[in-house]
N, C-alpha and C. Protein backbone atom coordinates (compact mmCIF):
# COMPACT_ATOMS: atom_id res chain seq x y z
N MET A 1 0.70 -1.26 0.35
CA MET A 1 0.21 0.00 -0.35
C MET A 1 0.98 0.80 -0.24
N PRO A 2 0.55 2.03 -0.67
CA PRO A 2 1.50 3.40 -0.45
C PRO A 2 2.09 4.44 1.08
N THR A 3 2.28 4.75 1.07
CA THR A 3 3.02 5.37 2.68
C THR A 3 3.32 6.56 1.22
N VAL A 4 3.70 7.93 2.90
CA VAL A 4 3.09 9.20 2.58
C VAL A 4 4.98 9.81 3.50
N ARG A 5 5.37 10.94 2.98
CA ARG A 5 5.78 10.90 3.32
C ARG A 5 5.84 13.23 2.59
N LEU A 6 7.19 13.78 4.04
CA LEU A 6 6.59 15.20 4.04
C LEU A 6 8.98 15.48 3.59
N VAL A 7 8.87 16.23 2.73
CA VAL A 7 10.55 16.27 2.36
C VAL A 7 10.83 17.85 2.30
N ASN A 8 12.09 17.94 1.98
CA ASN A 8 12.46 19.46 1.61
C ASN A 8 12.31 20.11 2.72
N SER A 9 12.69 19.40 4.39
CA SER A 9 11.96 20.62 5.50
C SER A 9 13.70 20.06 6.24
N ASN A 10 14.02 21.00 7.12
CA ASN A 10 14.47 20.28 8.77
C ASN A 10 13.72 19.64 9.70
N SER A 11 12.43 19.76 9.12
CA SER A 11 11.06 18.61 10.47
C SER A 11 10.85 17.91 9.55
N SER A 12 10.66 16.76 10.61
CA SER A 12 9.45 15.71 9.97
C SER A 12 7.61 16.02 9.38
N CYS A 13 7.95 16.99 10.08
CA CYS A 13 6.30 17.23 10.06
C CYS A 13 5.81 18.88 9.32
N SER A 14 7.11 19.07 9.09
CA SER A 14 6.51 20.28 7.63
C SER A 14 7.43 19.63 6.18
N GLY A 15 7.18 20.36 4.30
CA GLY A 15 7.24 19.47 3.95
C GLY A 15 6.77 19.55 2.43
N ARG A 16 7.60 18.98 1.60
CA ARG A 16 6.66 18.39 0.17
C ARG A 16 6.40 17.31 0.41
N VAL A 17 4.44 17.34 0.65
CA VAL A 17 3.69 16.20 0.42
C VAL A 17 4.39 15.54 -1.00
N GLU A 18 4.65 14.63 -0.79
CA GLU A 18 5.04 12.19 -1.14
C GLU A 18 4.52 11.41 -1.30
N ILE A 19 3.72 11.01 -2.38
CA ILE A 19 3.52 9.96 -1.38
C ILE A 19 3.80 8.58 -2.49
N PHE A 20 3.85 7.34 -2.66
CA PHE A 20 4.48 6.40 -2.86
C PHE A 20 4.28 4.75 -2.92
N HIS A 21 3.64 4.97 -4.02
CA HIS A 21 2.82 3.91 -4.89
C HIS A 21 2.97 3.38 -6.09
N ASN A 22 2.48 2.01 -6.75
CA ASN A 22 3.25 1.31 -8.24
C ASN A 22 4.65 1.51 -7.67
N GLY A 23 5.37 1.71 -6.89
CA GLY A 23 7.02 1.45 -7.03
C GLY A 23 7.79 2.62 -7.12
N ASN A 24 7.28 3.99 -6.45
CA ASN A 24 7.50 5.66 -7.25
C ASN A 24 6.76 6.65 -6.25
N TRP A 25 8.12 6.99 -5.57
CA TRP A 25 7.38 7.85 -5.22
C TRP A 25 7.18 9.61 -6.14
N GLY A 26 6.01 10.20 -5.95
CA GLY A 26 4.96 10.96 -6.23
C GLY A 26 4.83 12.06 -5.65
N THR A 27 4.99 13.29 -6.42
CA THR A 27 3.91 14.30 -5.51
C THR A 27 2.56 14.83 -5.10
N VAL A 28 1.80 15.57 -5.26
CA VAL A 28 0.93 16.27 -5.36
C VAL A 28 0.86 17.06 -5.57
N CYS A 29 -0.17 17.58 -6.81
CA CYS A 29 -0.54 18.55 -7.50
C CYS A 29 -1.32 19.70 -6.59
N ASP A 30 -1.19 21.22 -5.91
CA ASP A 30 -2.25 21.90 -5.16
C ASP A 30 -2.74 22.68 -5.48
N ASP A 31 -3.64 22.13 -6.89
CA ASP A 31 -4.66 22.42 -7.21
C ASP A 31 -5.60 22.46 -5.60
N GLY A 32 -6.77 23.22 -5.56
CA GLY A 32 -7.83 22.42 -4.48
C GLY A 32 -6.64 22.77 -3.11
N TRP A 33 -5.19 22.70 -2.75
CA TRP A 33 -4.89 22.25 -1.72
C TRP A 33 -5.16 22.85 -0.82
N ASP A 34 -5.52 22.76 -0.03
CA ASP A 34 -6.65 23.60 1.17
C ASP A 34 -5.61 22.85 2.90
N MET A 35 -5.98 23.77 3.74
CA MET A 35 -6.49 23.18 5.19
C MET A 35 -6.75 21.51 5.41
N ASN A 36 -8.10 21.52 5.68
CA ASN A 36 -7.99 20.07 4.64
C ASN A 36 -7.65 18.90 4.67
N ASP A 37 -6.86 19.23 3.14
CA ASP A 37 -6.30 18.50 3.17
C ASP A 37 -4.88 18.03 4.23
N ALA A 38 -4.26 18.98 4.49
CA ALA A 38 -3.04 19.25 4.81
C ALA A 38 -3.13 19.05 6.18
N GLN A 39 -4.30 18.84 6.60
CA GLN A 39 -4.71 17.65 8.35
C GLN A 39 -5.24 16.02 8.39
N VAL A 40 -5.27 16.15 7.29
CA VAL A 40 -5.05 14.18 6.79
C VAL A 40 -3.45 14.22 6.49
N VAL A 41 -2.95 14.54 5.80
CA VAL A 41 -1.17 14.40 6.00
C VAL A 41 -0.62 14.72 7.27
N CYS A 42 -1.02 15.68 7.97
CA CYS A 42 -0.18 15.28 9.22
C CYS A 42 -0.48 14.76 10.57
N GLN A 43 -2.29 14.01 10.03
CA GLN A 43 -2.85 13.25 11.34
C GLN A 43 -2.41 11.89 11.26
N GLN A 44 -2.00 11.24 9.49
CA GLN A 44 -1.90 9.67 8.81
C GLN A 44 0.00 10.15 8.77
N LEU A 45 0.82 11.58 9.61
CA LEU A 45 1.71 11.17 10.58
C LEU A 45 2.06 10.95 11.31
N GLY A 46 1.39 11.79 12.45
CA GLY A 46 1.56 12.17 13.84
C GLY A 46 1.84 12.69 14.11
N CYS A 47 1.46 14.46 13.06
CA CYS A 47 1.73 14.78 13.56
C CYS A 47 1.25 16.62 14.09
N GLY A 48 0.50 16.52 14.69
CA GLY A 48 -0.70 16.83 14.83
C GLY A 48 -1.88 18.29 14.29
N ARG A 49 -2.09 19.06 15.09
CA ARG A 49 -2.66 19.32 13.91
C ARG A 49 -1.98 20.24 12.28
N ALA A 50 -2.80 20.75 11.52
CA ALA A 50 -2.39 21.30 10.92
C ALA A 50 -1.86 22.62 10.70
N LEU A 51 -1.34 23.68 10.25
CA LEU A 51 -1.15 24.63 11.09
C LEU A 51 -0.78 25.85 9.80
N SER A 52 -0.39 25.13 8.72
CA SER A 52 -0.47 25.48 7.18
C SER A 52 -0.73 24.57 6.58
N ALA A 53 -0.79 25.07 4.95
CA ALA A 53 -1.02 24.11 3.63
C ALA A 53 0.10 25.27 1.93
N PRO A 54 0.70 25.45 2.63
CA PRO A 54 1.64 26.17 1.50
C PRO A 54 1.35 25.10 -0.07
N GLY A 55 1.70 25.84 -1.28
CA GLY A 55 1.28 25.18 -2.59
C GLY A 55 2.03 25.96 -3.62
N ARG A 56 2.17 25.94 -4.09
CA ARG A 56 3.71 26.48 -5.67
C ARG A 56 5.20 26.39 -5.46
N ALA A 57 4.99 24.67 -4.75
CA ALA A 57 6.40 24.25 -5.04
C ALA A 57 6.55 24.64 -3.37
N HIS A 58 7.02 25.29 -2.64
CA HIS A 58 7.06 25.91 -1.63
C HIS A 58 7.75 25.11 -1.05
N PHE A 59 7.97 23.76 -1.10
CA PHE A 59 8.85 23.14 -0.32
C PHE A 59 10.06 22.60 -1.97
N GLY A 60 10.16 23.38 -2.36
CA GLY A 60 10.86 22.85 -3.77
C GLY A 60 9.93 21.70 -4.60
N GLN A 61 10.28 22.05 -5.89
CA GLN A 61 10.07 21.24 -7.26
C GLN A 61 10.21 19.68 -6.99
N GLY A 62 9.13 18.27 -6.81
CA GLY A 62 9.83 17.30 -6.64
C GLY A 62 10.03 16.82 -8.19
N SER A 63 10.18 15.70 -8.36
CA SER A 63 9.85 14.92 -9.74
C SER A 63 9.31 12.83 -9.26
N GLY A 64 9.48 12.85 -10.74
CA GLY A 64 8.06 11.42 -10.59
C GLY A 64 7.30 12.48 -10.61
N PRO A 65 6.65 11.44 -10.80
CA PRO A 65 4.72 11.18 -11.28
C PRO A 65 4.06 12.57 -10.51
N ILE A 66 3.10 12.31 -10.61
CA ILE A 66 1.83 13.48 -9.59
C ILE A 66 0.41 12.88 -9.51
N TRP A 67 0.94 12.38 -8.37
CA TRP A 67 0.26 10.88 -8.10
C TRP A 67 -1.67 11.33 -7.59
N LEU A 68 -1.33 12.43 -7.23
CA LEU A 68 -2.46 13.17 -7.31
C LEU A 68 -3.10 14.38 -7.58
N ASP A 69 -4.56 15.30 -7.64
CA ASP A 69 -4.73 15.69 -8.24
C ASP A 69 -6.22 16.54 -7.40
N ASP A 70 -6.46 17.65 -7.63
CA ASP A 70 -8.08 18.47 -7.24
C ASP A 70 -8.82 17.33 -5.52
N LEU A 71 -7.32 17.37 -4.73
CA LEU A 71 -7.49 16.81 -3.60
C LEU A 71 -9.12 17.35 -2.72
N GLN A 72 -9.88 17.08 -2.48
CA GLN A 72 -11.03 17.92 -1.83
C GLN A 72 -11.30 16.50 -0.25
N CYS A 73 -10.30 16.33 0.42
CA CYS A 73 -10.49 16.23 1.69
C CYS A 73 -11.10 17.42 3.23
N SER A 74 -12.17 16.77 3.65
CA SER A 74 -12.81 16.96 4.64
C SER A 74 -12.02 16.82 6.40
N GLY A 75 -11.05 16.54 6.65
CA GLY A 75 -9.86 16.83 6.74
C GLY A 75 -9.84 15.59 8.03
N THR A 76 -11.09 14.69 8.03
CA THR A 76 -11.65 13.44 8.68
C THR A 76 -11.05 12.30 7.99
N GLU A 77 -10.13 12.12 7.54
CA GLU A 77 -10.38 10.55 6.24
C GLU A 77 -8.72 10.68 6.74
N SER A 78 -8.47 9.27 7.48
CA SER A 78 -7.43 8.57 8.06
C SER A 78 -5.66 9.02 7.28
N SER A 79 -6.08 8.90 5.74
CA SER A 79 -4.76 9.44 5.11
C SER A 79 -5.03 9.30 3.47
N LEU A 80 -3.87 10.07 3.53
CA LEU A 80 -4.53 10.66 1.98
C LEU A 80 -4.03 9.17 1.11
N THR A 81 -3.67 8.64 0.72
CA THR A 81 -4.09 7.87 -0.13
C THR A 81 -4.94 7.46 0.34
N ASP A 82 -5.83 7.01 0.72
CA ASP A 82 -7.50 6.87 -0.03
C ASP A 82 -8.09 7.04 -0.70
N TYR A 83 -7.42 7.53 -1.13
CA TYR A 83 -8.12 8.11 -2.63
C TYR A 83 -6.63 7.72 -3.85
N MET A 84 -6.20 7.01 -3.12
CA MET A 84 -4.85 6.14 -4.45
C MET A 84 -5.64 4.83 -4.62
N ILE A 85 -5.96 4.36 -6.24
CA ILE A 85 -6.05 3.07 -6.33
C ILE A 85 -5.31 2.45 -7.04
N THR A 86 -5.24 1.04 -7.13
CA THR A 86 -3.81 0.32 -6.98
C THR A 86 -4.83 -0.68 -7.89
N VAL A 87 -4.06 -0.82 -9.00
CA VAL A 87 -4.13 -1.56 -9.78
C VAL A 87 -3.04 -2.31 -10.23
N ARG A 88 -4.35 -4.35 -10.68
CA ARG A 88 -4.10 -5.48 -10.62
C ARG A 88 -4.84 -6.05 -11.66
N LEU A 89 -3.60 -7.00 -12.77
CA LEU A 89 -4.05 -8.09 -13.64
C LEU A 89 -4.77 -9.41 -13.40
N VAL A 90 -5.29 -9.95 -13.38
CA VAL A 90 -5.69 -11.44 -12.20
C VAL A 90 -5.77 -12.28 -14.34
N ASN A 91 -5.93 -13.74 -13.79
CA ASN A 91 -6.91 -14.59 -14.81
C ASN A 91 -6.18 -14.67 -15.55
N SER A 92 -4.73 -14.56 -15.71
CA SER A 92 -4.21 -15.34 -16.63
C SER A 92 -2.47 -15.38 -16.11
N ASP A 93 -2.37 -16.19 -17.03
CA ASP A 93 -0.28 -16.64 -16.74
C ASP A 93 -0.01 -15.68 -16.89
N SER A 94 0.21 -14.39 -17.45
CA SER A 94 1.65 -13.49 -17.01
C SER A 94 1.39 -12.40 -16.46
N SER A 95 1.47 -11.33 -16.33
CA SER A 95 1.58 -10.15 -14.70
C SER A 95 0.85 -9.30 -16.40
N CYS A 96 1.52 -9.39 -16.72
CA CYS A 96 1.21 -8.32 -17.72
C CYS A 96 0.37 -7.98 -18.88
N SER A 97 -0.94 -9.38 -17.91
CA SER A 97 -2.70 -9.29 -19.38
C SER A 97 -3.29 -9.98 -17.66
N GLY A 98 -4.83 -9.77 -18.40
CA GLY A 98 -5.28 -10.33 -17.63
C GLY A 98 -7.08 -8.92 -17.15
N ARG A 99 -7.81 -9.73 -16.28
CA ARG A 99 -8.49 -9.18 -16.02
C ARG A 99 -8.16 -7.60 -15.76
N VAL A 100 -9.27 -6.51 -15.67
CA VAL A 100 -8.36 -5.85 -14.80
C VAL A 100 -8.89 -5.23 -13.82
N GLU A 101 -8.21 -4.85 -12.52
CA GLU A 101 -9.15 -5.03 -10.60
C GLU A 101 -8.62 -4.01 -10.44
N ILE A 102 -9.53 -3.12 -9.32
CA ILE A 102 -8.78 -2.25 -9.13
C ILE A 102 -8.79 -2.42 -7.39
N PHE A 103 -7.80 -1.41 -6.57
CA PHE A 103 -8.01 -2.48 -4.91
C PHE A 103 -8.91 -0.44 -4.51
N HIS A 104 -9.79 -0.31 -3.81
CA HIS A 104 -10.11 1.11 -3.40
C HIS A 104 -11.35 1.12 -2.86
N ASN A 105 -11.27 1.63 -1.59
CA ASN A 105 -12.05 1.15 0.29
C ASN A 105 -11.83 -0.11 0.60
N GLY A 106 -10.78 -0.26 0.30
CA GLY A 106 -10.41 -1.31 0.77
C GLY A 106 -11.20 -3.02 -0.01
N ASN A 107 -10.91 -2.22 -1.00
CA ASN A 107 -12.31 -3.63 -1.67
C ASN A 107 -11.64 -4.19 -2.77
N TRP A 108 -11.33 -5.25 -3.77
CA TRP A 108 -10.81 -5.11 -5.16
C TRP A 108 -11.95 -4.87 -5.63
N GLY A 109 -12.12 -5.10 -7.35
CA GLY A 109 -13.01 -5.04 -8.27
C GLY A 109 -12.90 -4.84 -9.33
N THR A 110 -13.29 -4.71 -10.31
CA THR A 110 -13.37 -4.24 -12.20
C THR A 110 -13.66 -3.14 -12.67
N VAL A 111 -13.37 -3.18 -13.53
CA VAL A 111 -13.28 -2.11 -14.17
C VAL A 111 -15.13 -2.54 -15.95
N CYS A 112 -15.74 -1.92 -16.00
CA CYS A 112 -16.43 -1.79 -17.13
C CYS A 112 -16.18 -1.97 -18.56
N ASP A 113 -16.72 -2.76 -18.62
CA ASP A 113 -16.33 -2.65 -20.81
C ASP A 113 -16.47 -1.91 -21.76
N ASP A 114 -17.26 -1.06 -21.16
CA ASP A 114 -18.59 -0.03 -21.99
C ASP A 114 -17.10 1.29 -22.44
N VAL A 115 -17.24 1.51 -23.55
CA VAL A 115 -16.32 2.69 -23.72
C VAL A 115 -15.02 1.76 -23.93
N TRP A 116 -14.89 1.03 -22.91
CA TRP A 116 -13.43 0.36 -22.84
C TRP A 116 -12.32 0.28 -24.21
N ASP A 117 -12.19 0.05 -24.77
CA ASP A 117 -10.13 0.74 -25.70
C ASP A 117 -9.14 0.70 -25.55
N LEU A 118 -8.05 0.48 -27.26
CA LEU A 118 -6.99 0.62 -26.38
C LEU A 118 -6.30 1.21 -25.87
N ASN A 119 -6.47 2.61 -26.02
CA ASN A 119 -7.00 3.58 -24.99
C ASN A 119 -6.54 3.85 -23.93
N ASP A 120 -7.28 3.60 -22.66
CA ASP A 120 -7.85 3.10 -21.51
C ASP A 120 -7.15 1.61 -21.08
N ALA A 121 -6.38 0.96 -22.14
CA ALA A 121 -5.47 -0.02 -21.59
C ALA A 121 -3.95 0.17 -21.30
N GLN A 122 -3.81 1.41 -22.59
CA GLN A 122 -2.93 1.71 -22.38
C GLN A 122 -2.10 2.14 -21.24
N VAL A 123 -2.66 3.22 -20.27
CA VAL A 123 -2.67 4.02 -19.20
C VAL A 123 -2.65 2.43 -18.40
N VAL A 124 -3.08 1.78 -17.82
CA VAL A 124 -2.87 0.24 -17.12
C VAL A 124 -1.90 -0.86 -17.49
N CYS A 125 -1.23 -0.49 -18.76
CA CYS A 125 -0.07 -1.13 -19.35
C CYS A 125 0.90 -0.12 -18.25
N LYS A 126 1.13 0.73 -19.15
CA LYS A 126 2.60 1.63 -17.87
C LYS A 126 2.08 1.82 -16.75
N GLN A 127 0.98 1.81 -16.28
CA GLN A 127 0.90 1.84 -14.71
C GLN A 127 1.42 0.56 -14.42
N LEU A 128 1.23 0.10 -14.67
CA LEU A 128 1.76 -0.89 -14.62
C LEU A 128 3.29 -1.85 -14.90
N GLY A 129 3.78 -0.74 -15.74
CA GLY A 129 5.19 -1.66 -16.06
C GLY A 129 5.50 -2.22 -16.97
N CYS A 130 4.28 -2.75 -17.65
CA CYS A 130 3.79 -4.28 -18.90
C CYS A 130 4.39 -3.35 -20.47
N GLY A 131 4.61 -1.76 -20.30
CA GLY A 131 5.45 -1.73 -21.84
C GLY A 131 3.88 -1.06 -22.79
N ARG A 132 3.81 -1.08 -24.16
CA ARG A 132 2.40 -0.37 -24.56
C ARG A 132 1.64 -1.48 -25.37
N ALA A 133 0.38 -1.41 -24.88
CA ALA A 133 -1.07 -2.52 -24.75
C ALA A 133 -1.30 -2.18 -26.30
N LEU A 134 -1.30 -4.06 -26.35
CA LEU A 134 -2.14 -4.77 -27.32
C LEU A 134 -2.65 -5.19 -27.94
N SER A 135 -4.06 -4.80 -26.72
CA SER A 135 -5.55 -5.52 -26.53
C SER A 135 -5.80 -4.81 -25.41
N ALA A 136 -7.20 -5.01 -25.35
CA ALA A 136 -8.87 -4.42 -24.97
C ALA A 136 -9.94 -5.91 -24.61
N PRO A 137 -9.37 -6.04 -24.71
CA PRO A 137 -10.74 -7.69 -24.54
C PRO A 137 -11.26 -6.92 -23.11
N GLY A 138 -12.29 -7.69 -24.26
CA GLY A 138 -14.25 -6.19 -22.62
C GLY A 138 -14.61 -8.35 -22.98
N SER A 139 -16.86 -7.97 -22.87
CA SER A 139 -17.17 -9.45 -22.07
C SER A 139 -16.52 -10.45 -21.08
N ALA A 140 -15.54 -10.21 -20.49
CA ALA A 140 -14.88 -11.16 -19.26
C ALA A 140 -14.62 -11.99 -20.28
N HIS A 141 -13.27 -11.35 -21.18
CA HIS A 141 -12.24 -12.04 -21.33
C HIS A 141 -11.29 -13.30 -21.06
N PHE A 142 -10.96 -12.17 -19.80
CA PHE A 142 -10.18 -13.06 -18.44
C PHE A 142 -11.36 -13.99 -17.66
N GLY A 143 -12.57 -13.68 -17.22
CA GLY A 143 -13.04 -13.76 -16.55
C GLY A 143 -14.15 -12.73 -15.57
N GLN A 144 -15.21 -13.81 -15.05
CA GLN A 144 -15.51 -12.32 -14.18
C GLN A 144 -15.05 -12.01 -13.17
N GLY A 145 -15.26 -10.57 -12.26
CA GLY A 145 -14.70 -10.96 -11.14
C GLY A 145 -15.60 -10.72 -10.55
N SER A 146 -15.54 -10.63 -9.18
CA SER A 146 -16.61 -10.55 -8.23
C SER A 146 -15.98 -8.49 -7.55
N GLY A 147 -16.93 -8.54 -6.27
CA GLY A 147 -17.24 -7.64 -5.38
C GLY A 147 -17.52 -6.09 -6.27
N PRO A 148 -17.22 -5.64 -5.55
CA PRO A 148 -17.85 -4.49 -6.51
C PRO A 148 -17.41 -3.86 -7.89
N ILE A 149 -17.75 -3.09 -8.77
CA ILE A 149 -17.06 -2.43 -10.19
C ILE A 149 -17.22 -1.53 -9.79
N TRP A 150 -16.14 -0.58 -9.85
CA TRP A 150 -14.99 0.14 -9.48
C TRP A 150 -15.06 1.64 -10.19
N LEU A 151 -15.06 1.21 -12.40
CA LEU A 151 -15.16 2.47 -12.84
C LEU A 151 -16.03 1.71 -14.27
N ASP A 152 -16.33 3.31 -14.90
CA ASP A 152 -17.05 2.33 -15.97
C ASP A 152 -16.99 4.42 -17.17
N ASP A 153 -17.36 3.87 -17.97
CA ASP A 153 -17.28 5.14 -18.86
C ASP A 153 -15.91 5.27 -18.45
N LEU A 154 -14.86 4.87 -18.58
CA LEU A 154 -13.46 5.28 -18.72
C LEU A 154 -13.47 5.45 -20.19
N GLN A 155 -13.03 7.05 -20.36
CA GLN A 155 -12.45 7.41 -21.93
C GLN A 155 -10.88 8.15 -21.55
N CYS A 156 -10.05 7.90 -21.33
CA CYS A 156 -8.67 7.51 -20.84
C CYS A 156 -8.14 8.97 -22.91
N SER A 157 -6.93 9.27 -22.80
CA SER A 157 -6.55 9.37 -24.28
C SER A 157 -4.65 8.29 -24.37
N GLY A 158 -4.54 8.45 -23.28
CA GLY A 158 -3.68 7.31 -23.49
C GLY A 158 -2.64 7.34 -22.32
N THR A 159 -2.16 8.78 -22.00
CA THR A 159 -0.65 9.58 -22.12
C THR A 159 -0.83 9.26 -20.69
N GLU A 160 -2.08 8.97 -20.12
CA GLU A 160 -2.66 9.31 -18.31
C GLU A 160 -1.59 8.78 -17.25
N SER A 161 -1.47 9.32 -16.29
CA SER A 161 -0.84 7.88 -15.70
C SER A 161 -1.38 7.45 -14.78
N SER A 162 -2.95 7.12 -14.76
CA SER A 162 -3.76 6.17 -13.23
C SER A 162 -4.57 6.22 -14.26
N LEU A 163 -5.62 4.99 -14.11
CA LEU A 163 -7.11 5.07 -14.42
C LEU A 163 -7.76 5.91 -13.70
N THR A 164 -7.72 6.68 -13.09
CA THR A 164 -8.69 7.66 -12.44
C THR A 164 -8.21 9.21 -12.71
N ASP A 165 -7.03 9.40 -13.41
CA ASP A 165 -6.88 10.26 -14.20
C ASP A 165 -7.50 10.41 -15.60
N CYS A 166 -7.99 10.05 -15.99
CA CYS A 166 -9.37 9.57 -16.82
C CYS A 166 -10.83 10.02 -16.65
N THR A 167 -10.92 10.37 -17.67
CA THR A 167 -13.06 10.75 -17.52
C THR A 167 -13.07 9.73 -17.33
N HIS A 168 -14.30 9.66 -16.22
CA HIS A 168 -15.25 8.69 -16.24
C HIS A 168 -16.00 8.38 -14.75
N ARG A 169 -17.21 8.10 -15.05
CA ARG A 169 -18.26 7.94 -13.92
C ARG A 169 -17.42 7.74 -12.10
N GLU A 170 -18.60 8.51 -11.69
CA GLU A 170 -17.86 8.63 -10.15
C GLU A 170 -17.69 6.91 -9.50
N LEU A 171 -16.61 6.48 -8.89
CA LEU A 171 -16.32 5.49 -8.85
C LEU A 171 -17.00 4.83 -7.53
N GLY A 172 -17.46 3.77 -8.31
CA GLY A 172 -18.74 3.29 -7.80
C GLY A 172 -20.35 3.33 -8.79
N THR A 173 -20.18 3.37 -9.33
CA THR A 173 -21.24 4.21 -10.01
C THR A 173 -21.36 4.16 -11.80
N HIS A 174 -22.27 2.63 -11.74
CA HIS A 174 -22.40 1.87 -13.37
C HIS A 174 -22.85 1.33 -13.56
N ASN A 175 -23.62 0.70 -14.66
CA ASN A 175 -24.85 0.13 -15.69
C ASN A 175 -24.38 -1.23 -16.52
N CYS A 176 -22.79 -1.57 -15.66
CA CYS A 176 -22.84 -3.06 -16.01
C CYS A 176 -22.78 -4.73 -14.28
N GLY A 177 -22.68 -5.47 -15.57
CA GLY A 177 -22.26 -6.34 -14.73
C GLY A 177 -21.42 -6.75 -15.09
N HIS A 178 -20.72 -8.55 -13.90
CA HIS A 178 -19.75 -8.83 -14.07
C HIS A 178 -19.52 -9.20 -15.81
N SER A 179 -20.54 -9.59 -16.31
CA SER A 179 -20.35 -10.14 -18.05
C SER A 179 -19.81 -9.31 -18.39
N GLU A 180 -19.36 -8.15 -18.48
CA GLU A 180 -18.46 -7.15 -18.66
C GLU A 180 -17.53 -6.26 -18.25
N ASP A 181 -16.88 -7.22 -18.07
CA ASP A 181 -15.88 -7.00 -17.24
C ASP A 181 -14.55 -6.96 -17.73
N ALA A 182 -13.80 -5.54 -18.07
CA ALA A 182 -12.05 -5.07 -18.93
C ALA A 182 -11.40 -5.54 -18.88
N GLY A 183 -10.56 -5.74 -19.33
CA GLY A 183 -8.94 -6.86 -19.65
C GLY A 183 -8.25 -6.13 -20.34
N VAL A 184 -6.88 -6.56 -19.49
CA VAL A 184 -5.45 -6.12 -20.89
C VAL A 184 -4.49 -7.47 -21.21
N VAL A 185 -4.39 -6.74 -23.25
CA VAL A 185 -3.11 -7.72 -23.05
C VAL A 185 -2.46 -6.72 -23.42
N CYS A 186 -0.27 -6.98 -23.00
CA CYS A 186 -0.11 -5.41 -22.92
C CYS A 186 1.06 -6.58 -23.35
N GLU A 187 1.98 -5.97 -24.00
CA GLU A 187 3.73 -6.12 -24.82
C GLU A 187 4.35 -7.02 -23.71
N GLY A 188 4.67 -6.75 -22.16
CA GLY A 188 5.03 -7.32 -21.52
C GLY A 188 6.14 -6.22 -20.29
N GLU A 189 7.00 -6.51 -20.50
CA GLU A 189 7.56 -6.03 -18.56
C GLU A 189 8.95 -4.94 -20.03
N ASP A 190 8.34 -3.22 -19.36
CA ASP A 190 9.01 -2.43 -19.54
C ASP A 190 11.07 -2.88 -19.81
């Protein structure tokens, strides 16, 4: 699961917010960043109450992916990473092909194949370090999943760093059954 740290400061309770996700440290964009968001980070790190929420790379510009943007925390969440989505591919003999599943709110669930295409699959392949997408099979090609259907009507350009960066219905809102679970076939590891 992802972790959070504060860097570029002389205190462990101030600094640039960074998140470890999918094997990489990345940053949080300051669009919409406010005291409620900062409060979640401070609580998560055991640093008490947030005193300020500076943006505009106040603690220096990071490198690597920008994992979160447009946060709208209430300040009561237990973790900033409650917003993070972890992706895996299952029901295949390859780690770079299978039914797409995402972990959200403590549950693995699936992605519906409505308007699912190669651009959507490309985002999954890139997110998992599996190279280029070769195909985007739907209709539960890799078997039907169980649990929630988290994403539907995805419209990715193929350049996004995460499925949640793509246009989609609200998480958990769909008009699908598991017979429409989406899959991907990627070329293999980068």
